[in-house]
């Protein structure tokens, strides 16, 4: 029974990939060539590629530099800086874009897009690299300094090679998020594959052009996944000696303390203060003062209801996969688990496009209904629940279940009285992560939400697209407030390892 459920979950996760593959094969080589080998596609490929490369490089530089200052230098208030450097994750990228473009309309260029997405995504590199710094044994660094290497040489020859896995993982997250990003780039009027797919969908309602662009986007995502695996390699970086690592001795910045504080302050100011100041400005503007707060209450209620339902459904779907991954280790369980990760790597607009087509052709009565929208959320956010559920199963001893079974307890009774209580912390954490992700999800919701259903993200999008920045601000503020707990959770454990 558990295996059958896990197979069903994996099939749902791979549905968008299967749809793209089937549609491409059905169209034939001539049709694919006609739709793909066009100047417009080459332009989109150039725009997308240079933005991804530029953003990954900028985020890597900012993330590694900030992590080194916080984890290895004598910069004051390191614990506070850590929280401030994680805080930009509470501001969705499309809200950040709105904050900048509403203040500086001339940012609709490549440089403007690079600035906004870099400020939105650099914490994806900072977090894993900072965690990797905390896991390094400083004995190697002390030995290198004892041999006469400078601080820069120690970083380049000792620390950076050990940060390889974390840096590649964070860069992969940045690239995948950027390939899937729609709202921020559409608002900045910077054309990429994601914005072009949406425009094609609006113009032709699921024409073959949109599907072929989605196919190219999927290939780019798969290429990134394979490249990360290739670059990461199989080299190990863990300590093998016994005993605890010696305490870290921060590098004394001396005269560079002021420039370091200025650099951190500028980064936090651009990534966090500017969006918050912009939101505050538009909240106090005339249009926000005449805002219909009843509509905000209704929209918030709808968003919370959808997020709650999505969290419950997605976490329930994660249970069989997470259970099998631990209790029945093997190739099949591993394949089923990895299938959910592969499906979630597909951009939200591709998932929505696939579900639109399949629901219209196979089950027309389900088109633009809540179940289809919940299915999209599940495909996109399943790994967030599976990771926490699997961790909980790892920590739950199977002995209790075996003892209950030997005493004659039925399977449903063991599930209710033993298994679920033991897994409750992991289930709750996974549900919370899915809930917060759904609150700020925009792309799939725009295409799949039932007629008349408005969420905080779609209401914000409607108002900001109409250049009603004051009317959009309250929705953005609520999304930021609802996203803030995730930021606290992300930074809490890391703070414990830092000195003030």
mmCIF file of N, CA, C and O in Angstrom, residues 72 132-142 162 238-249:
data_model
loop_
_atom_site.group_PDB
_atom_site.id
_atom_site.type_symbol
_atom_site.label_atom_id
_atom_site.label_comp_id
_atom_site.label_asym_id
_atom_site.label_seq_id
_atom_site.Cartn_x
_atom_site.Cartn_y
_atom_site.Cartn_z
ATOM 1 N N UNK A 72 34.476 34.280 9.825
ATOM 2 C CA UNK A 72 35.913 34.157 9.993
ATOM 3 C C UNK A 72 36.626 35.463 10.340
ATOM 4 O O UNK A 72 37.826 35.454 10.563
ATOM 5 N N UNK A 132 28.898 25.964 5.961
ATOM 6 C CA UNK A 132 30.118 25.218 5.650
ATOM 7 C C UNK A 132 31.312 25.796 6.399
ATOM 8 O O UNK A 132 32.172 25.039 6.889
ATOM 9 N N UNK A 133 31.388 27.114 6.504
ATOM 10 C CA UNK A 133 32.468 27.736 7.270
ATOM 11 C C UNK A 133 32.452 27.245 8.715
ATOM 12 O O UNK A 133 33.501 26.964 9.301
ATOM 13 N N UNK A 134 31.263 27.142 9.296
ATOM 14 C CA UNK A 134 31.171 26.711 10.686
ATOM 15 C C UNK A 134 31.598 25.259 10.858
ATOM 16 O O UNK A 134 31.987 24.850 11.950
ATOM 17 N N UNK A 135 31.491 24.460 9.773
ATOM 18 C CA UNK A 135 31.871 23.059 9.870
ATOM 19 C C UNK A 135 33.329 22.788 9.569
ATOM 20 O O UNK A 135 33.797 21.655 9.735
ATOM 21 N N UNK A 136 34.088 23.805 9.140
ATOM 22 C CA UNK A 136 35.496 23.589 8.817
ATOM 23 C C UNK A 136 36.343 23.522 10.088
ATOM 24 O O UNK A 136 36.101 24.252 11.049
ATOM 25 N N UNK A 137 37.329 22.643 10.054
ATOM 26 C CA UNK A 137 38.274 22.562 11.170
ATOM 27 C C UNK A 137 39.342 23.640 10.962
ATOM 28 O O UNK A 137 40.082 23.603 9.974
ATOM 29 N N UNK A 138 39.440 24.625 11.869
ATOM 30 C CA UNK A 138 40.405 25.704 11.689
ATOM 31 C C UNK A 138 41.866 25.272 11.833
ATOM 32 O O UNK A 138 42.775 26.082 11.631
ATOM 33 N N UNK A 139 42.104 23.986 12.158
ATOM 34 C CA UNK A 139 43.496 23.531 12.305
ATOM 35 C C UNK A 139 44.253 23.672 10.993
ATOM 36 O O UNK A 139 45.429 24.069 10.980
ATOM 37 N N UNK A 140 43.591 23.359 9.882
ATOM 38 C CA UNK A 140 44.239 23.498 8.582
ATOM 39 C C UNK A 140 44.596 24.950 8.302
ATOM 40 O O UNK A 140 45.666 25.258 7.760
ATOM 41 N N UNK A 141 43.696 25.866 8.675
ATOM 42 C CA UNK A 141 43.950 27.290 8.440
ATOM 43 C C UNK A 141 45.112 27.772 9.307
ATOM 44 O O UNK A 141 45.978 28.518 8.830
ATOM 45 N N UNK A 142 45.129 27.343 10.550
ATOM 46 C CA UNK A 142 46.222 27.751 11.435
ATOM 47 C C UNK A 142 47.568 27.209 10.939
ATOM 48 O O UNK A 142 48.599 27.897 11.000
ATOM 49 N N UNK A 162 37.268 23.661 0.282
ATOM 50 C CA UNK A 162 36.341 22.971 1.180
ATOM 51 C C UNK A 162 34.926 23.532 1.110
ATOM 52 O O UNK A 162 33.977 22.895 1.591
ATOM 53 N N UNK A 238 35.003 15.894 4.716
ATOM 54 C CA UNK A 238 34.711 15.768 6.143
ATOM 55 C C UNK A 238 35.981 15.460 6.923
ATOM 56 O O UNK A 238 36.937 14.866 6.414
ATOM 57 N N UNK A 239 36.003 15.870 8.207
ATOM 58 C CA UNK A 239 37.101 15.533 9.080
ATOM 59 C C UNK A 239 37.043 14.051 9.416
ATOM 60 O O UNK A 239 35.983 13.474 9.619
ATOM 61 N N UNK A 240 38.179 13.418 9.465
ATOM 62 C CA UNK A 240 38.236 11.999 9.799
ATOM 63 C C UNK A 240 38.873 11.757 11.159
ATOM 64 O O UNK A 240 38.792 10.661 11.698
ATOM 65 N N UNK A 241 39.525 12.770 11.725
ATOM 66 C CA UNK A 241 40.186 12.589 13.021
ATOM 67 C C UNK A 241 39.168 12.663 14.147
ATOM 68 O O UNK A 241 38.098 13.254 14.016
ATOM 69 N N UNK A 242 39.514 12.049 15.264
ATOM 70 C CA UNK A 242 38.648 12.093 16.433
ATOM 71 C C UNK A 242 38.830 13.406 17.190
ATOM 72 O O UNK A 242 39.808 14.103 17.029
ATOM 73 N N UNK A 243 37.867 13.654 18.060
ATOM 74 C CA UNK A 243 37.966 14.838 18.902
ATOM 75 C C UNK A 243 37.263 16.036 18.310
ATOM 76 O O UNK A 243 36.869 16.039 17.154
ATOM 77 N N UNK A 244 37.104 17.036 19.141
ATOM 78 C CA UNK A 244 36.406 18.247 18.713
ATOM 79 C C UNK A 244 37.380 19.175 17.996
ATOM 80 O O UNK A 244 38.574 19.205 18.282
ATOM 81 N N UNK A 245 36.799 19.932 17.061
ATOM 82 C CA UNK A 245 37.617 20.911 16.346
ATOM 83 C C UNK A 245 37.982 22.047 17.295
ATOM 84 O O UNK A 245 37.219 22.409 18.183
ATOM 85 N N UNK A 246 39.152 22.599 17.096
ATOM 86 C CA UNK A 246 39.582 23.697 17.962
ATOM 87 C C UNK A 246 38.763 24.947 17.655
ATOM 88 O O UNK A 246 38.232 25.101 16.555
ATOM 89 N N UNK A 247 38.641 25.870 18.625
ATOM 90 C CA UNK A 247 37.864 27.100 18.400
ATOM 91 C C UNK A 247 38.468 27.939 17.275
ATOM 92 O O UNK A 247 39.686 27.950 17.056
ATOM 93 N N UNK A 248 37.592 28.630 16.573
ATOM 94 C CA UNK A 248 38.024 29.486 15.473
ATOM 95 C C UNK A 248 38.591 30.787 16.024
ATOM 96 O O UNK A 248 38.000 31.407 16.919
ATOM 97 N N UNK A 249 39.731 31.210 15.497
ATOM 98 C CA UNK A 249 40.302 32.506 15.848
ATOM 99 C C UNK A 249 39.993 33.485 14.722
ATOM 100 O O UNK A 249 40.557 33.376 13.628
#
